CSV table of C-alpha atoms in Angstrom, one decimal:
chain,number,residue,atom,x,y,z
A,1,MET,CA,-35.6,-10.4,16.8
A,2,LYS,CA,-33.6,-13.5,17.6
A,3,ALA,CA,-34.7,-15.2,14.4
A,4,VAL,CA,-33.8,-12.2,12.2
A,5,PHE,CA,-30.5,-11.3,13.9
A,6,PRO,CA,-29.2,-14.5,15.6
A,7,MET,CA,-25.9,-12.8,16.5
A,8,PRO,CA,-26.4,-9.0,16.7
A,9,LEU,CA,-22.8,-8.3,17.8
A,10,HIS,CA,-21.4,-10.2,14.8
A,11,SER,CA,-23.8,-8.3,12.5
A,12,ALA,CA,-22.6,-5.0,13.9
A,13,LEU,CA,-18.9,-6.0,13.5
A,14,LEU,CA,-19.4,-7.2,9.9
A,15,LEU,CA,-21.1,-3.9,9.1
A,16,LEU,CA,-18.2,-2.0,10.7
A,17,VAL,CA,-15.5,-3.9,8.8
A,18,TRP,CA,-17.5,-3.6,5.5
A,19,LEU,CA,-17.6,0.2,6.0
A,20,LEU,CA,-14.0,0.4,6.9
A,21,LEU,CA,-13.0,-1.5,3.8
A,22,ASN,CA,-15.2,0.2,1.3
A,23,GLY,CA,-15.7,3.7,2.7
A,24,PHE,CA,-18.9,5.2,3.9
A,25,SER,CA,-21.8,5.9,1.5
A,26,ALA,CA,-25.5,5.1,1.4
A,27,GLY,CA,-25.1,2.3,-1.0
A,28,GLN,CA,-22.3,0.6,1.0
A,29,LEU,CA,-24.4,1.0,4.1
A,30,VAL,CA,-27.3,-0.9,2.6
A,31,LEU,CA,-25.0,-3.6,1.2
A,32,GLY,CA,-23.1,-3.9,4.6
A,33,LEU,CA,-26.5,-4.2,6.4
A,34,PHE,CA,-27.6,-6.9,4.0
A,35,LEU,CA,-24.3,-8.9,4.5
A,36,GLY,CA,-24.4,-8.3,8.2
A,37,TRP,CA,-27.9,-9.8,8.2
A,38,LEU,CA,-27.2,-12.7,5.8
A,39,ILE,CA,-23.8,-14.0,7.0
A,40,PRO,CA,-24.8,-14.5,10.7
A,41,LEU,CA,-28.0,-16.2,9.6
A,42,ILE,CA,-25.9,-18.8,7.7
A,43,THR,CA,-23.2,-19.2,10.3
A,44,ALA,CA,-25.2,-19.0,13.5
A,45,PRO,CA,-25.8,-22.8,13.8
A,46,TYR,CA,-22.1,-23.5,13.9
A,47,THR,CA,-21.1,-21.3,16.8
A,48,ASP,CA,-21.3,-22.2,20.4
A,49,HIS,CA,-23.0,-19.8,22.8
A,50,GLN,CA,-21.3,-21.0,26.0
A,51,SER,CA,-19.6,-17.8,27.1
A,52,ARG,CA,-20.8,-14.3,26.8
A,53,ALA,CA,-18.5,-11.4,27.3
A,54,GLY,CA,-19.9,-8.6,29.4
A,55,LYS,CA,-18.6,-5.5,31.0
A,56,PRO,CA,-17.3,-3.4,28.1
A,57,LEU,CA,-15.3,-1.2,30.5
A,58,LEU,CA,-13.3,-4.1,31.7
A,59,ILE,CA,-12.8,-5.3,28.0
A,60,GLY,CA,-11.5,-1.8,27.1
A,61,ARG,CA,-9.1,-1.9,30.1
A,62,TYR,CA,-7.9,-5.3,29.1
A,63,ILE,CA,-7.2,-4.3,25.5
A,64,LEU,CA,-5.3,-1.2,26.6
A,65,ARG,CA,-3.2,-3.2,29.1
A,66,LEU,CA,-2.5,-5.8,26.5
A,67,LEU,CA,-1.3,-3.1,24.0
A,68,TRP,CA,0.9,-1.6,26.7
A,69,ASP,CA,2.4,-5.0,27.7
A,70,ILE,CA,3.1,-5.7,24.0
A,71,LEU,CA,5.1,-2.4,23.8
A,72,VAL,CA,7.1,-3.0,27.0
A,73,SER,CA,7.8,-6.7,26.5
A,74,ASN,CA,8.8,-6.1,22.9
A,75,ILE,CA,11.7,-3.9,24.0
A,76,GLU,CA,12.7,-6.4,26.6
A,77,VAL,CA,12.6,-9.3,24.2
A,78,ALA,CA,14.5,-7.3,21.5
A,79,ARG,CA,17.3,-6.8,23.9
A,80,ARG,CA,17.4,-10.5,24.6
A,81,VAL,CA,17.3,-11.4,20.9
A,82,LEU,CA,20.2,-9.1,20.1
A,83,GLY,CA,22.2,-10.4,23.1
A,84,ARG,CA,24.2,-13.6,23.1
A,85,ASN,CA,22.4,-17.0,22.6
A,86,ARG,CA,24.4,-18.4,25.5
A,87,LYS,CA,22.6,-16.1,28.0
A,88,LEU,CA,19.2,-17.4,27.0
A,89,ASN,CA,17.3,-19.7,29.2
A,90,PRO,CA,14.4,-21.0,27.1
A,91,GLY,CA,12.0,-23.5,28.6
A,92,PHE,CA,8.5,-25.1,28.7
A,93,ILE,CA,6.1,-24.1,31.4
A,94,ALA,CA,2.9,-26.0,32.4
A,95,TYR,CA,0.4,-23.3,33.4
A,96,PRO,CA,-2.4,-24.5,35.7
A,97,LEU,CA,-5.7,-23.0,34.4
A,98,ALA,CA,-8.5,-21.6,36.5
A,99,LEU,CA,-10.4,-20.3,33.5
A,100,THR,CA,-13.0,-22.4,31.8
A,101,GLY,CA,-14.9,-22.3,28.5
A,102,ASP,CA,-13.5,-22.6,25.0
A,103,PHE,CA,-13.8,-19.0,24.0
A,104,PRO,CA,-12.2,-17.5,27.1
A,105,LEU,CA,-9.4,-20.1,26.9
A,106,THR,CA,-8.8,-19.1,23.2
A,107,VAL,CA,-8.5,-15.4,24.2
A,108,LEU,CA,-6.1,-16.3,27.0
A,109,ALA,CA,-3.9,-18.4,24.8
A,110,SER,CA,-3.9,-15.7,22.0
A,111,THR,CA,-3.0,-13.1,24.6
A,112,ILE,CA,0.0,-15.1,25.8
A,113,SER,CA,1.2,-15.6,22.2
A,114,LEU,CA,0.8,-12.0,21.3
A,115,THR,CA,2.9,-10.7,24.1
A,116,PRO,CA,6.5,-11.4,23.0
A,117,GLY,CA,8.6,-13.7,25.1
A,118,THR,CA,5.9,-16.3,25.5
A,119,VAL,CA,4.1,-18.5,23.0
A,120,SER,CA,1.2,-20.9,24.0
A,121,VAL,CA,1.9,-24.3,22.5
A,122,ASP,CA,-1.0,-26.5,23.4
A,123,PHE,CA,-3.7,-27.4,26.0
A,124,SER,CA,-3.8,-30.7,27.8
A,125,GLU,CA,-6.7,-32.9,26.9
A,126,ASP,CA,-8.7,-32.0,30.0
A,127,LYS,CA,-8.1,-28.3,29.4
A,128,ARG,CA,-6.7,-27.7,32.9
A,129,TRP,CA,-3.1,-27.1,31.8
A,130,LEU,CA,-1.8,-24.7,29.2
A,131,TYR,CA,1.7,-25.4,27.9
A,132,ILE,CA,3.8,-22.3,27.2
A,133,HIS,CA,7.2,-21.9,25.7
A,134,ALA,CA,9.1,-19.0,27.1
A,135,LEU,CA,12.1,-17.4,25.4
A,136,HIS,CA,13.8,-16.7,28.7
A,137,ILE,CA,13.0,-17.9,32.2
A,138,ASP,CA,14.4,-16.3,35.2
A,139,SER,CA,11.8,-17.7,37.5
A,140,GLU,CA,9.0,-19.9,36.4
A,141,ASP,CA,6.7,-18.8,39.3
A,142,ALA,CA,7.1,-15.2,38.4
A,143,ILE,CA,5.9,-15.8,34.8
A,144,ILE,CA,2.9,-17.9,36.0
A,145,SER,CA,1.8,-15.4,38.6
A,146,ASP,CA,2.3,-12.6,36.1
A,147,ILE,CA,0.0,-14.2,33.6
A,148,ARG,CA,-2.5,-15.0,36.4
A,149,GLN,CA,-2.7,-11.5,37.7
A,150,ARG,CA,-2.5,-9.5,34.4
A,151,TYR,CA,-4.6,-11.7,32.1
A,152,GLU,CA,-6.4,-14.6,33.6
A,153,GLN,CA,-8.0,-12.8,36.5
A,154,PRO,CA,-9.4,-9.9,34.3
A,155,LEU,CA,-10.7,-12.5,31.8
A,156,ARG,CA,-12.5,-14.4,34.5
A,157,GLU,CA,-14.2,-11.2,35.5
A,158,ILE,CA,-15.1,-10.3,31.9
A,159,PHE,CA,-16.6,-13.7,31.2
A,160,SER,CA,-17.8,-14.1,34.8
A,161,CYS,CA,-16.6,-17.7,35.2
B,1,MET,CA,0.9,20.9,11.9
B,2,ASP,CA,2.0,19.0,8.8
B,3,ASP,CA,5.6,19.0,10.1
B,4,VAL,CA,4.5,17.4,13.4
B,5,ILE,CA,2.6,14.7,11.6
B,6,ASN,CA,5.5,14.1,9.2
B,7,ILE,CA,8.0,13.7,12.0
B,8,ALA,CA,5.6,11.4,14.0
B,9,VAL,CA,5.1,9.2,10.9
B,10,ALA,CA,8.9,9.0,10.4
B,11,LEU,CA,9.4,8.0,14.0
B,12,LEU,CA,6.7,5.4,13.8
B,13,LEU,CA,8.1,4.0,10.6
B,14,LEU,CA,11.6,3.7,12.1
B,15,THR,CA,10.3,1.9,15.2
B,16,GLY,CA,8.3,-0.5,13.0
B,17,GLY,CA,11.3,-1.1,10.8
B,18,PHE,CA,13.5,-1.7,13.8
B,19,PHE,CA,11.2,-4.3,15.4
B,20,ILE,CA,10.6,-6.1,12.1
B,21,PHE,CA,14.4,-6.2,11.6
B,22,VAL,CA,15.0,-7.6,15.2
B,23,GLY,CA,12.3,-10.2,14.7
B,24,SER,CA,14.1,-11.5,11.6
B,25,VAL,CA,17.5,-11.4,13.3
B,26,GLY,CA,15.9,-13.6,15.9
B,27,LEU,CA,14.6,-15.9,13.2
B,28,MET,CA,18.1,-16.2,11.8
B,29,LYS,CA,20.2,-16.5,14.9
B,30,LEU,CA,18.2,-18.1,17.7
B,31,PRO,CA,19.3,-21.7,18.4
B,32,ASP,CA,16.2,-23.9,18.0
B,33,PHE,CA,12.8,-23.9,16.4
B,34,PHE,CA,10.9,-23.1,19.6
B,35,THR,CA,12.9,-20.0,20.3
B,36,ARG,CA,12.6,-18.9,16.7
B,37,LEU,CA,8.8,-19.2,17.0
B,38,HIS,CA,9.0,-16.0,19.0
B,39,ALA,CA,10.2,-13.9,16.1
B,40,PRO,CA,7.1,-13.6,13.9
B,41,THR,CA,4.9,-12.7,16.9
B,42,LYS,CA,7.2,-9.8,17.6
B,43,ALA,CA,7.4,-8.7,13.9
B,44,THR,CA,3.6,-8.7,13.6
B,45,THR,CA,2.6,-7.1,16.9
B,46,LEU,CA,4.8,-4.0,17.2
B,47,GLY,CA,6.5,-3.9,13.8
B,48,ILE,CA,3.6,-4.1,11.4
B,49,GLY,CA,1.4,-2.3,14.0
B,50,SER,CA,3.5,0.8,13.9
B,51,VAL,CA,4.1,0.8,10.1
B,52,LEU,CA,0.3,0.5,9.6
B,53,MET,CA,-0.3,3.3,12.2
B,54,ALA,CA,2.2,5.5,10.3
B,55,SER,CA,0.3,4.7,7.0
B,56,MET,CA,-3.0,5.6,8.7
B,57,LEU,CA,-1.7,8.9,9.9
B,58,LEU,CA,-0.1,9.9,6.6
B,59,THR,CA,-3.0,9.0,4.4
B,60,SER,CA,-5.4,10.8,6.7
B,61,LEU,CA,-3.2,13.9,6.3
B,62,ARG,CA,-2.9,13.6,2.5
B,63,ASP,CA,-6.5,12.9,1.7
B,64,GLY,CA,-8.0,14.8,4.5
B,65,GLY,CA,-10.5,13.1,6.7
B,66,LEU,CA,-9.9,9.9,8.6
B,67,SER,CA,-8.4,6.9,6.9
B,68,ILE,CA,-8.6,3.9,9.1
B,69,HIS,CA,-8.8,0.9,6.8
B,70,GLU,CA,-5.2,-0.1,7.7
B,71,LEU,CA,-6.8,-1.0,11.0
B,72,VAL,CA,-8.4,-4.0,9.3
B,73,ILE,CA,-5.0,-5.5,8.4
B,74,SER,CA,-3.7,-4.9,12.0
B,75,LEU,CA,-6.8,-6.5,13.4
B,76,PHE,CA,-6.6,-9.4,11.1
B,77,LEU,CA,-2.9,-10.0,11.9
B,78,PHE,CA,-3.5,-9.7,15.6
B,79,ILE,CA,-6.2,-12.4,15.4
B,80,THR,CA,-4.3,-14.7,13.1
B,81,ALA,CA,-0.7,-14.5,14.5
B,82,PRO,CA,-1.4,-16.6,17.6
B,83,VAL,CA,-3.4,-19.1,15.6
B,84,SER,CA,-0.5,-19.7,13.1
B,85,ALA,CA,2.1,-19.8,15.9
B,86,TYR,CA,0.0,-22.5,17.7
B,87,MET,CA,-0.4,-24.5,14.5
B,88,MET,CA,3.3,-24.4,13.7
B,89,ALA,CA,4.3,-25.3,17.2
B,90,LYS,CA,1.9,-28.3,17.0
B,91,ALA,CA,3.3,-29.4,13.7
B,92,ALA,CA,6.8,-29.1,15.0
B,93,LEU,CA,6.1,-31.2,18.0
B,94,HIS,CA,4.3,-33.8,15.9
B,95,LYS,CA,7.4,-33.9,13.6
B,96,LYS,CA,9.6,-34.4,16.8
B,97,VAL,CA,11.6,-31.3,16.2
B,98,GLU,CA,14.1,-31.4,19.1
B,99,PRO,CA,14.1,-28.5,21.6
B,100,LEU,CA,17.4,-27.1,22.6
B,101,GLN,CA,19.4,-29.3,25.0
B,102,ARG,CA,19.3,-26.8,27.8
B,103,THR,CA,15.6,-26.0,27.5
B,104,ARG,CA,14.0,-26.2,30.9
B,105,GLN,CA,11.5,-29.0,31.4
B,106,ARG,CA,12.5,-30.4,28.1
B,107,GLU,CA,10.9,-33.7,29.0
B,108,LEU,CA,7.5,-32.0,28.8
B,109,SER,CA,7.6,-31.9,25.0
B,110,SER,CA,6.5,-35.5,24.6
B,111,ARG,CA,3.7,-35.0,27.0
B,112,ILE,CA,2.5,-31.9,25.1
B,113,THR,CA,2.5,-33.9,21.9
B,114,ARG,CA,0.1,-36.4,23.5
B,115,ARG,CA,-1.8,-33.6,25.2
B,116,GLN,CA,-1.4,-35.2,28.6
B,117,PRO,CA,-1.3,-33.2,31.9
B,118,PRO,CA,2.1,-32.9,33.5
B,119,GLU,CA,3.0,-35.4,36.3
C,1,MET,CA,9.8,21.4,3.8
C,2,LEU,CA,12.5,19.8,5.9
C,3,SER,CA,10.1,17.5,7.5
C,4,SER,CA,9.0,15.9,4.2
C,5,VAL,CA,12.7,15.2,3.4
C,6,ILE,CA,13.0,13.5,6.8
C,7,LEU,CA,9.9,11.5,6.1
C,8,ASP,CA,11.1,10.4,2.7
C,9,SER,CA,14.4,9.3,4.1
C,10,ALA,CA,12.6,7.5,7.0
C,11,ILE,CA,10.6,5.6,4.4
C,12,MET,CA,13.8,4.6,2.6
C,13,VAL,CA,15.6,3.6,5.8
C,14,THR,CA,12.6,1.5,6.9
C,15,ALA,CA,12.4,-0.1,3.5
C,16,GLY,CA,16.1,-1.0,3.7
C,17,LEU,CA,15.5,-2.6,7.2
C,18,VAL,CA,12.6,-4.6,5.9
C,19,LEU,CA,14.6,-5.7,2.9
C,20,LEU,CA,17.4,-7.0,5.1
C,21,ALA,CA,14.7,-8.7,7.2
C,22,LEU,CA,13.3,-10.4,4.1
C,23,LEU,CA,16.8,-11.6,3.1
C,24,MET,CA,17.3,-13.1,6.5
C,25,ASN,CA,13.9,-14.9,6.3
C,26,VAL,CA,14.8,-16.3,2.9
C,27,TRP,CA,18.1,-17.5,4.3
C,28,ARG,CA,16.3,-19.4,7.1
C,29,MET,CA,13.8,-20.8,4.6
C,30,LEU,CA,16.6,-22.2,2.5
C,31,LYS,CA,18.6,-23.5,5.4
C,32,GLY,CA,15.9,-25.2,7.4
C,33,PRO,CA,16.9,-27.4,9.2
C,34,SER,CA,13.4,-28.8,9.8
C,35,VAL,CA,10.3,-28.4,7.7
C,36,ALA,CA,8.7,-26.5,10.5
C,37,ASP,CA,11.5,-24.0,10.4
C,38,ARG,CA,10.8,-23.4,6.7
C,39,ILE,CA,7.1,-22.9,7.3
C,40,LEU,CA,8.0,-20.4,10.1
C,41,ALA,CA,10.3,-18.5,7.8
C,42,LEU,CA,7.6,-18.4,5.1
C,43,ASP,CA,5.1,-17.0,7.7
C,44,THR,CA,7.5,-14.3,8.7
C,45,LEU,CA,8.3,-13.6,5.1
C,46,TYR,CA,4.7,-12.8,4.2
C,47,ILE,CA,4.2,-10.7,7.3
C,48,ASN,CA,7.3,-8.6,6.4
C,49,SER,CA,6.3,-8.3,2.8
C,50,ILE,CA,3.0,-6.7,4.0
C,51,ALA,CA,5.2,-4.0,5.6
C,52,LEU,CA,7.2,-3.5,2.4
C,53,ILE,CA,4.0,-3.1,0.3
C,54,ILE,CA,2.5,-0.6,2.7
C,55,LEU,CA,5.8,1.4,2.5
C,56,LEU,CA,5.6,1.3,-1.3
C,57,GLY,CA,2.1,2.7,-1.0
C,58,LEU,CA,3.3,5.5,1.3
C,59,TYR,CA,6.2,6.3,-1.1
C,60,ASN,CA,4.0,6.5,-4.2
C,61,GLY,CA,1.1,8.1,-2.3
C,62,SER,CA,-1.4,5.6,-3.8
C,63,PRO,CA,-4.1,3.8,-1.8
C,64,LEU,CA,-4.2,0.9,-4.2
C,65,TYR,CA,-1.4,-1.0,-2.5
C,66,PHE,CA,-3.6,-1.5,0.5
C,67,GLU,CA,-5.7,-4.1,-1.3
C,68,GLY,CA,-2.6,-6.1,-2.2
C,69,ALA,CA,-1.4,-6.0,1.5
C,70,LEU,CA,-4.8,-7.3,2.6
C,71,LEU,CA,-4.8,-10.1,0.1
C,72,ILE,CA,-1.3,-11.2,1.1
C,73,ALA,CA,-2.3,-11.1,4.8
C,74,MET,CA,-5.3,-13.4,4.1
C,75,LEU,CA,-3.6,-15.8,1.7
C,76,GLY,CA,-0.5,-16.0,4.0
C,77,PHE,CA,-2.5,-17.0,7.0
C,78,VAL,CA,-4.4,-19.7,5.0
C,79,SER,CA,-1.2,-21.1,3.5
C,80,THR,CA,0.5,-21.3,6.9
C,81,ALA,CA,-2.5,-23.0,8.4
C,82,ALA,CA,-2.7,-25.4,5.4
C,83,LEU,CA,1.1,-26.3,5.5
C,84,SER,CA,1.0,-26.9,9.2
C,85,LYS,CA,-2.1,-29.0,8.9
C,86,TYR,CA,-0.4,-31.0,6.1
C,87,LEU,CA,2.6,-31.7,8.4
C,88,LEU,CA,0.2,-32.8,11.2
C,89,ARG,CA,-2.1,-35.1,9.3
C,90,GLY,CA,-0.4,-35.7,5.9
C,91,ASP,CA,-3.6,-34.3,4.5
C,92,ILE,CA,-5.2,-30.9,4.3
C,93,ILE,CA,-8.9,-31.5,3.9
C,94,GLU,CA,-10.1,-34.4,6.0
């Protein structure tokens, strides 16, 4: 099983995207299955298997919360953008990370970039600090604790690390 | 039923258009590169998201059945937007683009370029 | 059929907003001031043009435009990545 489907989740995702793009029919299903089998077979040696995401319920809740936050903070940021430049307080923030592992860190950084108002700029070499640029800072501690509670804590549960 | 969907699609389109517009206003008027970096993330997430959702709803109505392949574009943009923001920020820091004078913790930018932890 | 009139004018208004957005992006791309700003403007430009193409597809009621939008999304991301990489290293493929 492991030798034929080295990454079963990836295979399923590839099949799904293939069917979404080409419409559902028996021929496309066969072709999608074939590609879903072939591509992971070629790419499997290049991925790292450090972290596994578990707990689909938590993942679902995380995605829903992320979508909701995007909606809310978009409105907030739109108001700031349309307001006067002088009132903006942009700044860099060094965020101390408790999360470990390359894939969870990537997810966290992407989440921070996707929610408007904050963009993740870079990690420090030792991966214990994440640098963030914020469009407007009222209180640095509020932003840090917000990220910790809303995103980092759930991610640590999802990846159990 | 058609009326409801038509109105919903119209509302979604207008929301999307508004946020795309605001994102580009931000790109034009914000004072330095790092604040402007916030514009495209806004345009992609909510702007394109709702335009694509509108398109999904409307094509489902027109052709009957469910049309969800716009979802692929949204998904792709959601995955790539943070990556390109990260790469552009890194390139700007490397090119020593100056952050705004009143940026808080402005001195961090040289440490970020060298990927050092803060003091 | 009032609702379809509303829908058509909504498409028009949204297309107008996106058009203005594209013009502002082009302005930023021409003005700079740094190269990074121009790349950022190009990135926003391609994302907004996806919206314009989808709108065109809605207006004409043709599903063909979707493929174009997908192509622009993919090529746009790759070009942004390549341009940033070029600024970073002075080289694209190491």
